[in-house]
């Protein structure tokens, strides 16, 4: 069987314009598609044309695109008569219809920042690169939290003569946020898998890297990826409720490594395996508690079988929490220690007790002594997956009772002294509120320390977005040690039930909701005013009426 079934016949047409063709794909997205089209047309002279492919929408998407095309001749609309079931086929349609010298992709619910096309085009022309890429901002809505995708690759402007000069490029699996030389794609037959194929970006990106382009990377933000967690219909890749999603991801990764292997890009094959351990396994593992036992069993079986084919050096090259998780999965035929694994897979990781040492080597447990936790006895304490547990007593001055577990005796060596609490809004994570320090007191038994801190929620009220705008807050603790070590951790909720409370403040009523994130960390939601309280009461009434 061909290692790279291309599923794509490139257009034979030569570029008729030196500018950029922006290919937009849309399906039943009348609410957002106009913003995407406007952001592409507003790029200015750099954009030669915009091709919008309507994948047989059943809402007003197609009509809205036609209206926009009548207003701007640079916009061409292609209406598919049958829905493709995925994102690859409409993107391939756009590639075939493109006439620009360069091409970039845009999804209908995302936007291009101002001058993104110009920035990428200038970089490609200056460097002679066939691919120019910039930073992609992942914006979570409705809260507006922004995170840079693969920031390590986009800290500074760099040009690579070949992808093998920077194997970490396999970690950026997005096809968006990049500008491609269309002739280069044509010459190498690079396209997307057709039909309902999840993670088509993975395969497309692998084909691009296998073709060995010259690449220019920029720190400039050139794409805004909108992640709508409250959407009634999650995107294909974000819908991870069924095991079929994980199976699709495994199949995509198999295709990626087969493509790179066939092209002789051994460095990239190894990097792709390591990325899978670092990113894919860890991401799904930290969400495993949201699924039932049947899903967990099947996920474990599929993952174990797949990881068994990885070379040991590729697993060993992954970051410590991820490679330890992979080793546990490989060592046990059935799911084991899921609570500990899920906590370790969080970001930042937390390694829960019990801690075992055999023959001077830290291991996962006495039941799995073959799983070595390498480096844990020598790694600097500040880089260890420290576990901090917090019991919450909500109120105007919310009290947190915190426990810091001693990790294989390493914290005791550093002599913990105080604990500091930081609270950061999801919309401004770089401006955390500091809530002072508290002394750490050794717990009975000598295997932990405890502290008590107060969180003055009036500060949250002052920073809250206002009436009708809930806010999410992440917590972090910093353990200060006598030897100068600082260990940072995200506290996890304790056993006491997390309950909502309404707090009167100078800014009016504040609804305070402690909750556990998908990654197992303690966080808070706040909402100001009577509107927030009314929403809370309405939710309670609905649950009562439903019999919950």
GROMACS .gro file of C-alpha atoms in nm, residues 35 110-111 216 351 402 468:
model
    7
   35UNK     CA    1  -1.606   3.830   0.977
  110UNK     CA    2  -1.146   3.246   1.253
  111UNK     CA    3  -0.992   3.574   1.139
  216UNK     CA    4   1.070   3.144   0.713
  351UNK     CA    5   0.262   1.373   4.096
  402UNK     CA    6  -0.324   2.411   5.150
  468UNK     CA    7  -2.312   4.027   3.245
   0.00000   0.00000   0.00000
